[in-house]
CSV table of C-alpha atoms in Angstrom, one decimal:
chain,number,residue,atom,x,y,z
U,168,UNK,CA,125.3,292.3,126.3
U,169,UNK,CA,128.3,294.2,125.4
U,170,UNK,CA,131.1,291.7,126.2
U,171,UNK,CA,134.0,294.0,125.1
U,172,UNK,CA,135.0,295.6,128.1
U,173,UNK,CA,135.2,292.6,129.9
U,174,UNK,CA,137.4,291.0,126.9
U,175,UNK,CA,139.7,293.8,127.2
U,176,UNK,CA,140.7,293.4,130.2
U,177,UNK,CA,141.6,289.6,129.6
U,178,UNK,CA,143.4,290.3,126.5
U,179,UNK,CA,145.2,292.7,129.1
U,180,UNK,CA,146.3,290.1,131.7
U,181,UNK,CA,147.7,287.7,129.2
U,182,UNK,CA,150.9,286.5,127.9
U,183,UNK,CA,149.8,286.8,124.7
U,184,UNK,CA,149.8,289.9,123.3
U,185,UNK,CA,149.1,289.4,119.6
U,186,UNK,CA,147.3,286.4,118.0
U,187,UNK,CA,143.3,284.4,117.6
U,188,UNK,CA,140.3,284.9,119.7
U,189,UNK,CA,137.8,282.2,120.1
U,190,UNK,CA,135.3,282.3,122.8
U,191,UNK,CA,133.2,280.0,123.0
U,192,UNK,CA,129.9,279.6,124.9
U,193,UNK,CA,128.6,276.7,126.7
U,194,UNK,CA,125.0,277.3,127.0
U,195,UNK,CA,122.1,275.9,124.1
U,196,UNK,CA,119.5,279.1,124.6
U,197,UNK,CA,121.8,282.5,124.0
U,198,UNK,CA,124.3,283.0,121.9
U,199,UNK,CA,127.4,285.3,121.0
U,200,UNK,CA,127.2,287.8,118.8
U,201,UNK,CA,129.1,290.5,116.5
U,202,UNK,CA,127.7,292.9,115.5
U,203,UNK,CA,126.9,296.9,115.3
U,204,UNK,CA,127.5,298.4,118.9
U,205,UNK,CA,127.4,302.1,118.4
U,206,UNK,CA,122.6,302.3,118.0
U,207,UNK,CA,120.8,300.0,121.1
U,208,UNK,CA,118.6,300.7,117.6
U,209,UNK,CA,120.3,298.0,116.1
U,210,UNK,CA,120.8,294.7,119.0
U,211,UNK,CA,116.3,295.7,119.4
U,212,UNK,CA,115.6,295.6,116.7
U,213,UNK,CA,118.2,292.4,116.2
U,214,UNK,CA,115.4,291.4,119.2
U,215,UNK,CA,112.3,292.0,117.6
U,216,UNK,CA,113.2,290.1,113.7
U,217,UNK,CA,113.9,287.3,116.1
U,218,UNK,CA,111.3,287.0,117.7
U,219,UNK,CA,109.3,287.4,115.4
U,220,UNK,CA,110.8,285.0,113.1
U,221,UNK,CA,110.7,282.1,116.2
U,222,UNK,CA,108.4,283.5,118.7
U,223,UNK,CA,108.0,282.2,121.7
U,224,UNK,CA,104.9,280.5,122.2
U,225,UNK,CA,105.3,278.9,118.9
U,226,UNK,CA,102.8,276.2,118.8
U,227,UNK,CA,104.9,273.9,116.5
U,228,UNK,CA,106.9,272.9,118.8
U,229,UNK,CA,107.1,270.0,121.0
U,230,UNK,CA,110.0,270.6,123.6
U,231,UNK,CA,109.4,273.0,126.3
U,232,UNK,CA,110.3,271.0,128.9
U,233,UNK,CA,111.2,274.8,130.8
U,234,UNK,CA,108.0,277.1,129.3
U,235,UNK,CA,107.6,278.8,125.8
U,236,UNK,CA,110.7,280.5,126.0
U,237,UNK,CA,112.7,277.5,125.9
U,238,UNK,CA,112.7,276.3,121.7
U,239,UNK,CA,112.4,279.3,120.9
U,240,UNK,CA,115.8,279.7,122.7
U,241,UNK,CA,117.0,276.8,121.1
U,242,UNK,CA,116.6,277.6,117.1
U,243,UNK,CA,117.5,281.0,118.1
U,244,UNK,CA,121.2,279.9,119.3
U,245,UNK,CA,120.8,277.5,115.9
U,246,UNK,CA,120.5,280.6,113.9
U,247,UNK,CA,123.5,282.6,115.2
U,248,UNK,CA,127.1,281.5,116.3
U,249,UNK,CA,128.1,279.6,119.6
U,250,UNK,CA,131.7,279.5,119.0
U,251,UNK,CA,133.8,283.1,117.5
U,252,UNK,CA,136.7,283.3,116.7
U,253,UNK,CA,138.0,287.3,116.4
U,254,UNK,CA,142.4,288.3,115.1
U,255,UNK,CA,143.9,290.1,118.2
U,256,UNK,CA,146.5,292.5,118.8
U,257,UNK,CA,148.3,294.8,121.2
U,258,UNK,CA,146.2,293.2,123.8
U,259,UNK,CA,143.1,294.7,122.0
U,260,UNK,CA,140.3,292.7,119.1
U,261,UNK,CA,141.1,294.0,115.7
U,262,UNK,CA,137.1,294.2,115.7
U,263,UNK,CA,136.0,296.6,112.4
U,264,UNK,CA,134.8,300.1,112.9
U,265,UNK,CA,131.4,299.5,113.8
U,266,UNK,CA,131.8,295.8,115.8
U,267,UNK,CA,130.7,294.9,119.4
U,268,UNK,CA,130.8,291.1,120.9
U,269,UNK,CA,127.8,290.7,122.7
U,270,UNK,CA,126.1,288.0,125.0
U,271,UNK,CA,122.7,287.6,123.7
U,272,UNK,CA,120.6,285.9,126.1
U,273,UNK,CA,117.5,284.1,124.0
U,274,UNK,CA,115.7,283.0,127.7
U,275,UNK,CA,113.1,285.3,129.5
U,276,UNK,CA,114.8,284.7,133.1
U,277,UNK,CA,117.9,286.1,133.9
U,278,UNK,CA,120.4,283.4,133.1
U,279,UNK,CA,123.8,283.1,134.5
U,280,UNK,CA,126.2,282.5,131.1
U,281,UNK,CA,130.2,281.0,130.7
U,282,UNK,CA,131.9,281.9,127.7
U,283,UNK,CA,136.0,280.2,127.7
U,284,UNK,CA,138.0,282.6,126.0
U,285,UNK,CA,141.1,280.0,123.7
U,286,UNK,CA,143.9,283.1,123.2
U,287,UNK,CA,146.2,281.7,120.3
U,288,UNK,CA,149.5,284.0,120.0
U,289,UNK,CA,150.5,284.6,116.3
U,290,UNK,CA,154.5,285.8,115.9
U,291,UNK,CA,153.4,288.9,115.2
V,26,UNK,CA,123.2,262.5,114.3
V,27,UNK,CA,124.8,263.3,117.3
V,28,UNK,CA,129.3,263.5,117.2
V,29,UNK,CA,130.4,263.4,120.5
V,30,UNK,CA,131.3,260.1,121.1
V,31,UNK,CA,133.3,260.1,117.6
V,32,UNK,CA,134.8,263.4,118.6
V,33,UNK,CA,136.1,261.5,122.0
V,34,UNK,CA,137.7,258.6,120.7
V,35,UNK,CA,139.5,261.1,118.7
V,36,UNK,CA,140.7,263.6,121.8
V,37,UNK,CA,141.5,260.7,123.0
V,38,UNK,CA,143.6,259.4,120.4
V,39,UNK,CA,145.6,263.0,119.6
V,40,UNK,CA,148.9,263.6,122.1
V,41,UNK,CA,147.7,266.7,122.4
V,42,UNK,CA,145.3,267.1,125.5
V,43,UNK,CA,144.1,270.3,125.7
V,44,UNK,CA,143.1,273.4,123.6
V,45,UNK,CA,140.8,274.4,120.9
V,46,UNK,CA,139.0,272.0,118.4
V,47,UNK,CA,137.7,273.2,115.1
V,48,UNK,CA,136.1,271.4,113.1
V,49,UNK,CA,135.0,272.0,109.3
V,50,UNK,CA,132.1,269.7,107.8
V,51,UNK,CA,133.9,269.8,103.6
V,52,UNK,CA,130.2,270.1,102.3
V,53,UNK,CA,127.2,272.4,101.4
V,54,UNK,CA,124.6,270.6,101.9
V,55,UNK,CA,124.9,269.7,105.8
V,56,UNK,CA,125.5,271.5,109.0
V,57,UNK,CA,127.9,271.1,112.6
V,58,UNK,CA,125.0,272.0,114.6
V,59,UNK,CA,125.5,273.3,118.8
V,60,UNK,CA,122.8,272.4,120.9
V,61,UNK,CA,121.2,270.2,123.3
V,62,UNK,CA,121.7,266.8,122.9
V,63,UNK,CA,119.6,265.7,126.3
V,64,UNK,CA,115.7,265.4,124.3
V,65,UNK,CA,115.8,264.4,121.7
V,66,UNK,CA,112.5,266.3,120.5
V,67,UNK,CA,114.8,269.8,120.2
V,68,UNK,CA,116.2,268.4,116.6
V,69,UNK,CA,113.7,266.9,115.6
V,70,UNK,CA,111.6,271.0,117.0
V,71,UNK,CA,114.4,272.1,115.0
V,72,UNK,CA,114.1,270.2,111.9
V,73,UNK,CA,110.4,270.8,112.0
V,74,UNK,CA,111.1,274.8,112.0
V,75,UNK,CA,113.8,274.6,108.6
V,76,UNK,CA,111.4,272.9,106.9
V,77,UNK,CA,109.2,275.5,107.7
V,78,UNK,CA,110.5,278.8,107.0
V,79,UNK,CA,113.2,276.5,103.6
V,80,UNK,CA,110.6,274.0,102.3
V,81,UNK,CA,111.6,271.7,100.3
V,82,UNK,CA,110.1,272.8,96.6
V,83,UNK,CA,110.1,276.6,97.8
V,84,UNK,CA,109.5,278.2,94.3
V,85,UNK,CA,111.4,280.9,94.5
V,86,UNK,CA,114.1,278.8,94.4
V,87,UNK,CA,115.8,278.3,90.2
V,88,UNK,CA,119.0,276.0,91.2
V,89,UNK,CA,117.8,272.5,91.7
V,90,UNK,CA,120.3,269.7,90.0
V,91,UNK,CA,119.5,267.4,92.7
V,92,UNK,CA,116.0,268.2,93.1
V,93,UNK,CA,113.2,269.7,94.9
V,94,UNK,CA,115.7,268.8,98.4
V,95,UNK,CA,118.6,270.4,96.7
V,96,UNK,CA,118.8,274.4,97.0
V,97,UNK,CA,116.1,274.7,100.6
V,98,UNK,CA,119.4,272.0,101.7
V,99,UNK,CA,121.8,275.1,100.6
V,100,UNK,CA,119.8,277.9,102.7
V,101,UNK,CA,119.2,275.9,105.6
V,102,UNK,CA,123.5,275.6,105.2
V,103,UNK,CA,123.3,279.3,105.0
V,104,UNK,CA,121.6,279.7,108.2
V,105,UNK,CA,123.8,276.6,110.6
V,106,UNK,CA,127.5,276.6,110.8
V,107,UNK,CA,129.9,274.4,108.5
V,108,UNK,CA,132.7,275.4,111.3
V,109,UNK,CA,132.8,275.0,114.6
V,110,UNK,CA,135.5,275.3,117.5
V,111,UNK,CA,135.3,274.2,121.0
V,112,UNK,CA,137.4,273.8,123.4
V,113,UNK,CA,138.8,270.9,125.2
V,114,UNK,CA,140.9,269.9,127.9
V,115,UNK,CA,142.2,266.7,129.8
V,116,UNK,CA,141.2,264.7,126.0
V,117,UNK,CA,137.6,265.9,126.2
V,118,UNK,CA,135.7,268.7,124.9
V,119,UNK,CA,134.3,271.3,127.1
V,120,UNK,CA,131.2,271.6,126.5
V,121,UNK,CA,128.2,272.4,128.5
V,122,UNK,CA,125.8,270.7,130.4
V,123,UNK,CA,123.1,270.4,128.2
V,124,UNK,CA,125.6,270.6,124.7
V,125,UNK,CA,126.3,268.5,122.0
V,126,UNK,CA,128.1,268.1,118.5
V,127,UNK,CA,125.6,267.5,115.5
V,128,UNK,CA,126.1,266.7,111.9
V,129,UNK,CA,122.6,267.8,110.4
V,130,UNK,CA,122.2,266.0,107.3
V,131,UNK,CA,119.8,268.4,105.4
V,132,UNK,CA,119.2,266.2,101.7
V,133,UNK,CA,116.2,263.5,102.2
V,134,UNK,CA,118.2,260.7,100.3
V,135,UNK,CA,121.7,259.6,102.8
V,136,UNK,CA,124.8,261.1,102.3
V,137,UNK,CA,128.3,260.1,103.7
V,138,UNK,CA,129.5,263.4,105.2
V,139,UNK,CA,134.3,264.1,106.2
V,140,UNK,CA,134.4,266.7,108.2
V,141,UNK,CA,137.6,267.5,109.7
V,142,UNK,CA,139.0,267.6,112.8
V,143,UNK,CA,142.1,269.9,114.0
V,144,UNK,CA,143.4,270.0,117.5
V,145,UNK,CA,145.3,273.2,118.3
V,146,UNK,CA,147.6,272.7,121.6
V,147,UNK,CA,147.7,275.0,124.7
V,148,UNK,CA,150.1,274.6,127.4
V,149,UNK,CA,148.0,273.9,130.1
L,244,UNK,CA,132.3,287.1,95.3
L,245,UNK,CA,133.9,284.3,95.6
L,246,UNK,CA,137.2,284.4,98.0
L,247,UNK,CA,139.2,281.8,96.4
L,248,UNK,CA,141.9,282.9,94.2
L,249,UNK,CA,142.9,285.8,96.1
L,250,UNK,CA,143.1,283.0,99.0
L,251,UNK,CA,145.4,281.0,97.1
L,252,UNK,CA,147.9,283.6,96.8
L,253,UNK,CA,147.8,284.7,100.2
L,254,UNK,CA,148.1,281.1,101.2
L,255,UNK,CA,150.6,280.3,98.8
L,256,UNK,CA,153.0,283.1,100.2
L,257,UNK,CA,153.3,282.7,103.4
L,258,UNK,CA,155.4,280.3,105.2
L,259,UNK,CA,152.9,278.4,107.8
L,260,UNK,CA,151.5,275.8,104.5
L,261,UNK,CA,149.2,273.4,106.9
L,262,UNK,CA,146.6,274.1,109.5
L,263,UNK,CA,143.8,276.4,110.3
L,264,UNK,CA,142.4,279.3,107.9
L,265,UNK,CA,140.5,282.2,110.0
L,266,UNK,CA,138.9,284.8,108.2
L,267,UNK,CA,137.1,287.4,110.4
L,268,UNK,CA,135.0,290.6,107.7
L,269,UNK,CA,135.9,293.6,110.0
L,270,UNK,CA,132.3,294.3,109.1
L,271,UNK,CA,128.1,294.5,110.6
L,272,UNK,CA,126.3,294.3,106.9
L,273,UNK,CA,128.1,291.8,104.9
L,274,UNK,CA,129.7,287.8,105.9
L,275,UNK,CA,131.3,285.5,105.1
L,276,UNK,CA,130.2,282.4,103.5
L,277,UNK,CA,131.1,278.7,102.7
L,278,UNK,CA,128.5,277.0,99.9
L,279,UNK,CA,128.1,276.0,96.4
L,280,UNK,CA,130.7,277.8,94.2
L,281,UNK,CA,129.5,275.4,90.4
L,282,UNK,CA,126.0,277.3,89.9
L,283,UNK,CA,126.2,281.0,90.3
L,284,UNK,CA,122.1,280.0,90.1
L,285,UNK,CA,122.7,278.7,94.6
L,286,UNK,CA,124.1,282.7,95.5
L,287,UNK,CA,121.3,284.1,93.2
L,288,UNK,CA,119.2,282.3,95.0
L,289,UNK,CA,120.3,282.9,98.6
L,290,UNK,CA,120.4,286.4,97.5
L,291,UNK,CA,115.9,285.3,96.9
L,292,UNK,CA,115.3,284.3,99.7
L,293,UNK,CA,116.9,286.5,102.2
L,294,UNK,CA,115.4,289.0,100.3
L,295,UNK,CA,112.6,287.8,100.7
L,296,UNK,CA,113.3,286.7,104.5
L,297,UNK,CA,114.8,290.0,105.7
L,298,UNK,CA,113.2,292.4,102.9
L,299,UNK,CA,114.6,295.8,102.6
L,300,UNK,CA,112.3,298.5,104.6
L,301,UNK,CA,111.5,295.6,106.7
L,302,UNK,CA,108.4,297.9,108.7
L,303,UNK,CA,109.8,296.3,112.3
L,304,UNK,CA,113.0,297.7,112.6
L,305,UNK,CA,113.8,301.2,113.8
L,306,UNK,CA,117.5,301.3,112.9
L,307,UNK,CA,117.2,303.5,109.4
L,308,UNK,CA,120.4,305.6,109.8
L,309,UNK,CA,122.0,305.3,106.7
L,310,UNK,CA,118.3,304.5,104.7
L,311,UNK,CA,116.2,301.1,103.7
L,312,UNK,CA,118.6,298.5,103.6
L,313,UNK,CA,120.4,299.2,106.7
L,314,UNK,CA,119.3,297.3,109.4
L,315,UNK,CA,118.4,294.5,107.0
L,316,UNK,CA,122.3,294.0,106.3
L,317,UNK,CA,122.4,293.7,109.8
L,318,UNK,CA,120.1,291.1,110.4
L,319,UNK,CA,121.0,289.4,107.6
L,320,UNK,CA,124.3,289.5,109.1
L,321,UNK,CA,123.8,288.4,112.5
L,322,UNK,CA,122.2,285.0,110.3
L,323,UNK,CA,125.4,284.0,109.3
L,324,UNK,CA,129.0,284.5,109.3
L,325,UNK,CA,131.7,286.9,110.0
L,326,UNK,CA,134.4,284.1,111.2
L,327,UNK,CA,135.1,281.1,108.9
L,328,UNK,CA,137.8,278.3,110.0
L,329,UNK,CA,138.6,276.2,106.9
L,330,UNK,CA,141.2,274.0,107.5
L,331,UNK,CA,144.6,274.2,104.6
L,332,UNK,CA,147.3,271.9,103.4
L,333,UNK,CA,150.0,272.1,100.7
L,334,UNK,CA,149.3,275.9,101.1
L,335,UNK,CA,145.7,275.4,100.0
L,336,UNK,CA,142.4,275.4,101.5
L,337,UNK,CA,140.5,271.8,102.4
L,338,UNK,CA,137.6,272.7,100.8
L,339,UNK,CA,135.3,270.1,99.8
L,340,UNK,CA,134.4,269.8,95.8
L,341,UNK,CA,131.1,271.9,95.9
L,342,UNK,CA,132.7,274.5,98.4
L,343,UNK,CA,133.7,278.3,97.7
L,344,UNK,CA,134.5,280.6,100.0
L,345,UNK,CA,132.4,284.2,99.4
L,346,UNK,CA,132.6,287.4,100.6
L,347,UNK,CA,128.2,288.3,100.8
L,348,UNK,CA,127.5,292.2,100.5
L,349,UNK,CA,124.7,292.7,102.4
L,350,UNK,CA,123.7,296.9,101.0
L,351,UNK,CA,122.6,297.9,98.4
L,352,UNK,CA,125.4,300.7,97.3
L,353,UNK,CA,129.2,299.4,97.0
L,354,UNK,CA,131.6,299.0,99.7
L,355,UNK,CA,134.9,298.2,100.3
L,356,UNK,CA,135.4,295.5,102.5
L,357,UNK,CA,138.1,294.6,105.2
L,358,UNK,CA,138.5,290.1,105.5
L,359,UNK,CA,141.6,289.8,108.5
L,360,UNK,CA,142.9,286.0,107.4
L,361,UNK,CA,144.7,284.2,110.2
L,362,UNK,CA,147.2,281.2,109.6
L,363,UNK,CA,147.5,278.6,112.2
L,364,UNK,CA,150.4,276.0,111.7
L,365,UNK,CA,150.4,272.6,112.3
L,366,UNK,CA,153.1,270.1,112.4
L,367,UNK,CA,151.4,268.2,108.8
């Protein structure tokens, strides 16, 4: 799920206009991802790759408290990011041309996720 | 190895009470991990998964200066985190319900590891 | 490609002498890597491992707009880092003995890459 629109609103409502924006996801079975946002096939291919690398129901895992997609979600989280830092200027993230920030859900059932945003201001 | 207790002491001894806490691990064969801390089986499953994905003694690797667990430790480090940033408030990390910060050792022999903690203060 | 020399020049030219240095790579098919810099075989082994884990031409992928090394580069980016934070003091990164910061290119053809450097000053 792309976060660019919502992050843009947060930045435009802040008194800090330039600096470093650090996102933190307060969960252990979802990730923050910065990757290509222009072609939806990219995130679908990422999903396919991670589903093959760490399949739901993987018999290696013993932690199954919440079902067959529980532990694979924790492993996918460990292989990706829980916190990312992106510079911003003029109240907009300084992302590359093809970059988008995504919330990446690893569980099968829908979950409500909380992301904290810390803005640290720079002089210019 | 969970770091929450030690990080709590660092935060309570700091004059900065709220803001962003950035941890940096000054090593190339261990990781900082933020993942589920309630059930010990989760970190054991992570260990099992990484031991299968990047096995000690993997014949693909040529760098073996320190033995069969040398290069696999570097790869596991590359697949995970050397620096993580977590917001804090009232001198406590603002982690999610199930989150814990771990030092994850990838070498077989015990090693002493150094983590630097940078606290950047926020107004609120 | 090791970045230590260039980062050293940036730090020595800054008025901020100590604090936190955050690097951000504005691309989706290359990574920032902190790993062993003493033996070149380490980065070559990393390259070998990632080439086997996410091979160019992998038939699982549908996004092939820029060729067989396009989507594998996005996956390798997702498995590694786009932003890293390293403390610095006396205008030098506080890296561990064996650590080096690398720009890791995942595409086959040469690309020009942009890295932004944000320095946040600390009192000491």
